[in-house]
Structure formats: structure tokens, C-alpha cells
Short mmCIF file of C-alpha atoms in Angstrom, two decimals:
data_model
loop_
_atom_site.label_atom_id
_atom_site.label_comp_id
_atom_site.label_asym_id
_atom_site.label_seq_id
_atom_site.Cartn_x
_atom_site.Cartn_y
_atom_site.Cartn_z
CA UNK K 1 83.79 -25.17 72.58
CA UNK K 2 81.89 -24.89 75.96
CA UNK K 3 82.82 -27.68 78.00
CA UNK K 4 80.56 -28.63 80.42
CA UNK K 5 80.88 -31.01 83.67
CA UNK K 6 76.93 -31.13 85.63
CA UNK K 7 77.51 -31.94 88.85
CA UNK K 8 74.05 -32.42 91.17
CA UNK K 9 72.07 -34.19 93.65
CA UNK K 10 69.21 -36.57 92.53
CA UNK K 11 65.83 -36.07 93.78
CA UNK K 12 63.64 -39.47 93.99
CA UNK K 13 60.84 -37.20 92.33
CA UNK K 14 62.20 -38.00 88.79
CA UNK K 15 59.76 -35.26 87.02
CA UNK K 16 61.75 -32.78 89.51
CA UNK K 17 65.34 -33.70 88.35
CA UNK K 18 64.24 -33.36 84.69
CA UNK K 19 63.39 -29.62 85.02
CA UNK K 20 66.62 -29.07 87.18
CA UNK K 21 68.28 -30.45 84.16
CA UNK K 22 66.28 -28.19 81.99
CA UNK K 23 67.19 -24.84 83.86
CA UNK K 24 70.67 -26.26 84.05
CA UNK K 25 70.83 -26.78 80.43
CA UNK K 26 69.28 -23.75 80.14
CA UNK K 27 71.84 -21.33 82.04
CA UNK K 28 74.70 -23.18 79.36
CA UNK K 29 76.10 -21.02 76.25
CA UNK K 30 74.83 -21.87 72.70
CA UNK K 31 77.02 -24.25 71.26
CA UNK K 32 77.86 -25.74 74.94
CA UNK K 33 78.97 -29.88 74.98
CA UNK K 34 76.89 -30.90 78.37
CA UNK K 35 77.66 -33.73 79.63
CA UNK K 36 75.32 -35.26 82.71
CA UNK K 37 76.23 -37.63 85.65
CA UNK K 38 74.51 -41.13 85.44
CA UNK K 39 71.44 -42.00 85.30
CA UNK K 40 71.23 -38.10 87.02
CA UNK K 41 67.01 -38.63 86.26
CA UNK K 42 65.85 -41.15 88.43
CA UNK K 43 69.42 -42.62 89.78
CA UNK K 44 69.57 -46.20 89.50
CA UNK K 45 65.79 -47.16 90.63
CA UNK K 46 66.21 -50.38 90.85
CA UNK K 47 62.99 -50.97 92.65
CA UNK K 48 61.28 -48.01 89.67
CA UNK K 49 62.72 -49.58 86.87
CA UNK K 50 59.69 -49.93 84.73
CA UNK K 51 58.89 -46.69 86.30
CA UNK K 52 62.43 -45.51 84.94
CA UNK K 53 62.00 -46.19 81.48
CA UNK K 54 58.74 -44.82 80.48
CA UNK K 55 60.07 -42.08 82.22
CA UNK K 56 62.89 -41.92 80.30
CA UNK K 57 60.92 -42.49 76.35
CA UNK K 58 58.96 -38.93 77.88
CA UNK K 59 62.75 -37.55 78.32
CA UNK K 60 64.18 -38.38 75.71
CA UNK K 61 61.52 -35.79 73.60
CA UNK K 62 62.80 -33.12 75.42
CA UNK K 63 66.40 -33.72 75.35
CA UNK K 64 66.14 -33.81 71.87
CA UNK K 65 64.60 -29.78 72.18
CA UNK K 66 66.54 -28.82 74.68
CA UNK K 67 69.51 -29.07 72.67
CA UNK K 68 69.01 -26.93 69.53
CA UNK K 69 72.15 -25.07 69.10
CA UNK K 70 73.72 -27.32 72.27
CA UNK K 71 74.92 -31.07 72.34
CA UNK K 72 73.53 -33.23 75.95
CA UNK K 73 75.73 -36.17 76.64
CA UNK K 74 73.43 -38.27 79.82
CA UNK K 75 72.42 -41.55 80.65
CA UNK K 76 69.14 -43.46 80.84
CA UNK K 77 67.53 -46.52 81.96
CA UNK K 78 66.06 -47.61 78.94
CA UNK K 79 63.87 -51.03 78.39
CA UNK K 80 64.44 -53.56 75.47
CA UNK K 81 61.20 -56.68 75.77
CA UNK K 82 62.23 -58.35 79.35
CA UNK K 83 65.74 -56.61 79.30
CA UNK K 84 66.69 -53.08 81.12
CA UNK K 85 70.33 -51.09 79.77
CA UNK K 86 71.82 -48.21 80.96
CA UNK K 87 71.85 -45.95 77.14
CA UNK K 88 74.04 -43.30 76.57
CA UNK K 89 72.20 -41.09 74.24
CA UNK K 90 73.53 -37.81 72.78
CA UNK K 91 71.77 -35.17 71.37
CA UNK K 92 72.55 -32.50 69.42
CA UNK K 93 70.40 -30.13 67.20
CA UNK K 94 67.16 -31.98 68.44
CA UNK K 95 68.52 -35.09 67.04
CA UNK K 96 69.86 -38.18 68.83
CA UNK K 97 73.25 -38.36 67.57
CA UNK K 98 74.46 -41.92 69.44
CA UNK K 99 73.25 -44.44 71.74
CA UNK K 100 75.27 -46.03 73.78
CA UNK K 101 74.47 -49.67 76.14
CA UNK K 102 76.77 -49.30 79.19
CA UNK K 103 78.94 -52.52 79.11
CA UNK K 104 81.17 -53.32 81.53
CA UNK K 105 78.66 -53.03 84.81
CA UNK K 106 79.85 -52.53 88.29
CA UNK K 107 79.54 -55.56 90.45
CA UNK K 108 79.21 -53.43 93.75
CA UNK K 109 76.61 -51.70 92.60
CA UNK K 110 74.48 -54.62 91.82
CA UNK K 111 74.48 -53.63 88.18
CA UNK K 112 74.91 -56.76 86.14
CA UNK K 113 71.11 -57.97 88.30
CA UNK K 114 69.27 -55.13 87.05
CA UNK K 115 70.40 -54.60 83.45
CA UNK K 116 72.16 -56.51 80.66
CA UNK K 117 75.04 -56.10 79.07
CA UNK K 118 75.23 -53.07 76.28
CA UNK K 119 77.61 -53.87 72.38
CA UNK K 120 81.18 -53.73 72.73
CA UNK K 121 81.13 -52.42 69.30
CA UNK K 122 79.51 -49.22 70.39
CA UNK K 123 82.68 -48.27 72.30
CA UNK K 124 83.39 -45.95 69.70
CA UNK K 125 84.29 -42.57 68.12
CA UNK K 126 82.27 -40.66 66.34
CA UNK K 127 82.03 -37.34 64.71
CA UNK K 128 80.28 -34.18 65.63
CA UNK K 129 80.98 -31.21 63.36
CA UNK K 130 84.77 -32.47 62.95
CA UNK K 131 85.12 -33.68 66.57
CA UNK K 132 86.60 -36.13 67.49
CA UNK K 133 83.87 -38.28 69.91
CA UNK K 134 84.10 -41.15 72.44
CA UNK K 135 82.38 -42.19 75.96
CA UNK K 136 83.05 -44.36 78.91
CA UNK K 137 80.84 -45.01 81.05
CA UNK K 138 81.94 -44.70 85.54
CA UNK K 139 83.44 -48.22 85.43
CA UNK K 140 84.54 -49.38 82.07
CA UNK K 141 87.58 -46.15 82.72
CA UNK K 142 88.57 -49.06 85.01
CA UNK K 143 90.03 -51.21 82.32
CA UNK K 144 93.19 -50.12 79.97
CA UNK K 145 91.63 -52.12 76.98
CA UNK K 146 88.54 -50.10 76.10
CA UNK K 147 91.35 -46.82 76.64
CA UNK K 148 92.66 -48.26 73.52
CA UNK K 149 89.06 -47.87 71.91
CA UNK K 150 88.94 -44.23 72.66
CA UNK K 151 92.59 -43.55 70.97
CA UNK K 152 92.81 -40.79 69.07
CA UNK K 153 89.40 -39.05 70.25
CA UNK K 154 89.34 -35.40 70.77
CA UNK K 155 86.81 -35.06 73.94
CA UNK K 156 86.70 -38.19 76.08
CA UNK K 157 83.30 -38.16 77.83
CA UNK K 158 82.73 -39.31 81.20
CA UNK K 159 79.51 -40.30 82.97
CA UNK K 160 79.40 -41.17 86.49
CA UNK K 161 78.15 -41.98 89.79
CA UNK K 162 81.27 -42.83 91.31
CA UNK K 163 81.13 -43.49 95.29
CA UNK K 164 82.93 -41.11 97.90
CA UNK K 165 85.13 -43.87 99.39
CA UNK K 166 86.93 -43.87 96.28
CA UNK K 167 86.81 -39.94 95.18
CA UNK K 168 90.64 -40.12 94.35
CA UNK K 169 90.64 -42.71 92.17
CA UNK K 170 88.24 -41.74 90.21
CA UNK K 171 90.17 -38.43 89.83
CA UNK K 172 93.05 -39.92 89.18
CA UNK K 173 92.09 -42.23 85.91
CA UNK K 174 90.03 -39.67 84.23
CA UNK K 175 93.44 -37.18 84.59
CA UNK K 176 95.42 -40.15 83.02
CA UNK K 177 92.93 -40.92 80.61
CA UNK K 178 93.07 -37.29 79.45
CA UNK K 179 97.14 -37.81 79.84
CA UNK K 180 97.32 -40.58 78.04
CA UNK K 181 95.33 -40.26 74.94
CA UNK K 182 96.21 -36.17 74.77
CA UNK K 183 92.76 -35.36 74.65
CA UNK K 184 90.09 -33.94 76.59
CA UNK K 185 87.94 -35.02 79.23
CA UNK K 186 84.90 -34.82 80.06
CA UNK K 187 83.81 -36.63 83.75
CA UNK K 188 80.58 -35.71 85.13
CA UNK K 189 80.24 -37.50 88.67
CA UNK K 190 76.47 -37.30 91.06
CA UNK K 191 76.73 -34.74 94.17
CA UNK K 192 74.52 -36.88 96.45
CA UNK K 193 75.90 -37.45 99.69
CA UNK K 194 77.61 -41.05 98.79
CA UNK K 195 79.07 -40.20 95.98
CA UNK K 196 83.28 -38.66 95.41
CA UNK K 197 81.97 -35.47 93.01
CA UNK K 198 85.07 -34.42 91.35
CA UNK K 199 83.40 -33.75 88.14
CA UNK K 200 85.20 -31.68 86.11
CA UNK K 201 87.32 -31.18 82.70
CA UNK K 202 90.73 -31.88 82.38
CA UNK K 203 93.63 -30.82 79.22
CA UNK K 204 95.14 -32.25 76.83
CA UNK K 205 98.35 -31.82 79.25
CA UNK K 206 96.72 -32.44 81.94
CA UNK K 207 95.34 -29.45 83.54
CA UNK K 208 92.11 -30.10 85.85
CA UNK K 209 89.58 -27.91 86.49
CA UNK K 210 86.85 -29.22 88.88
CA UNK K 211 84.83 -27.61 91.75
CA UNK K 212 82.84 -29.75 95.29
CA UNK K 213 81.28 -26.80 95.50
CA UNK K 214 79.28 -26.30 92.22
CA UNK K 215 77.00 -27.65 90.06
CA UNK K 216 77.66 -26.59 86.99
CA UNK K 217 81.77 -26.77 85.85
CA UNK K 218 82.69 -24.61 82.40
CA UNK K 219 86.18 -24.51 80.07
CA UNK K 220 86.66 -24.17 76.40
CA UNK K 221 87.89 -26.24 74.91
CA UNK K 222 90.86 -25.58 72.09
CA UNK K 223 91.51 -28.06 69.42
CA UNK K 224 94.60 -26.40 68.83
CA UNK K 225 96.16 -27.73 72.48
CA UNK K 226 95.42 -31.69 70.97
CA UNK K 227 97.04 -30.59 67.80
CA UNK K 228 100.40 -29.11 70.10
CA UNK K 229 100.64 -31.83 72.21
CA UNK K 230 100.46 -34.56 69.91
CA UNK K 231 102.79 -32.43 67.54
CA UNK K 232 105.72 -31.98 70.25
CA UNK K 233 105.16 -35.32 72.24
CA UNK K 234 104.33 -37.18 69.82
CA UNK K 235 103.22 -40.95 70.51
CA UNK K 236 100.80 -41.84 67.15
CA UNK K 237 97.97 -39.60 68.07
CA UNK K 238 99.42 -36.40 65.31
CA UNK K 239 96.48 -34.45 64.88
CA UNK K 240 96.02 -33.21 61.20
#
């Protein structure tokens, strides 16, 4: 499987962001697993939350179509009754195969004042065509107890909007997550001037494929590498 981490700047024009995302998706090979940065269609848009949520509903319909022969993971601002959530959607072959709202909100980004917490039970491993996939959304990667919830996944996603001052933290933790869980980590971070970038793919051996100069970073996922490391360095995750 071709893993793709997107790394793009966010425009104030929501439609422009979606158009850009469509172009990036169409440029990816069939069978690719594509991860977009956190809330990349709208940004956190605290002064436009209702507008962002309405736009997300329209985007969902289009992203279903774009996911024909591809898998797309993206977080969107959605509204339920009077509450807003930062919700991950995974689209696969024109269907929504998983949703998961961010559970651990980032206080320094003022998220708890604008979002409600997602259910912790939705932070889990799912199966997509025989590949075990799990997600930790941005800030959630800082909590070791959540690493245990995704233990055993073949691929862990980390869509982020991570600040430049903590760039080393982002890159260190995404690498450590891959090594500790003997899996691939697909990390996509924003590329705005105040963002850390650092998007890329980390292998179960800790090899990193990152490039801050690119909007799209790609690397082939080899399930045999997961099986190999879990066999030779047995920590209870042997892939059968």
C-alpha cells in the first residue's frame, strides 16, 4: 500500500482548501492511503464554527466520491445539537468506514472552550482490507495510555495541527510510537508559518520519510516488515 502524508497551508476560503485537497487526492495512485492534516479544510475557525460545520457536511459527500479506489482520512468540524466536535472520517471505496471525534482536547489551543470531547471507546483499531488501522488525533499522542489502546495496529494515523515551537516533540513522539508499537505511523501536519510541518511516514524499524519542502510525502507500506520485526524482537505483538 502507498502511504501518503499531506502537508499543506490552510486558506481562509474553505472551498479553495477543498479544491486543493481534491487535486492532491487525484494525484495519488489508486490504492493509496491518504492522511490530511487536522481540520485542513477550515482550520480551527473558532469565529466561523457553524459555517465550518455546514461546509463539512458538503465536503463529506464529495470526499466519498474522491475515495473511489483510495482511502482518505481527514478530521472535520461537525456539530451535533449545540456541541461541536473535531471528528476524524475515514473514507474507503466511496464509503465512510470509521468516525472518531477527538477525545483529548488541547488546552493551549483553547480547544476545550469550543469543542466537546469525543467518546474514548471510538479510539480503537479497525480493519480496512485486512490492515489494522488506528488513530491518535494530534495532542492525543502525548498520552501513553492511549498508545496501549492502539497497540497491535499495523498503521497508526496522526493527523495534526502542531506548532513549530514543539517541532522536536512531534517528530520524536511519532517516531517513538512506530518503534514502540512495531508498526507504521502516518503523520500529517499543517504547513502554515506557525506549524511544525514534519509530516511523513515512519516504519516499524524507526526509519523516517519526511520532507518539509513538500506538500505530499509518500512511502510504500510493507506488511512483511511488521511481521519481521514482531518475530525477531518479540514484545507480544507477533503478526500471525
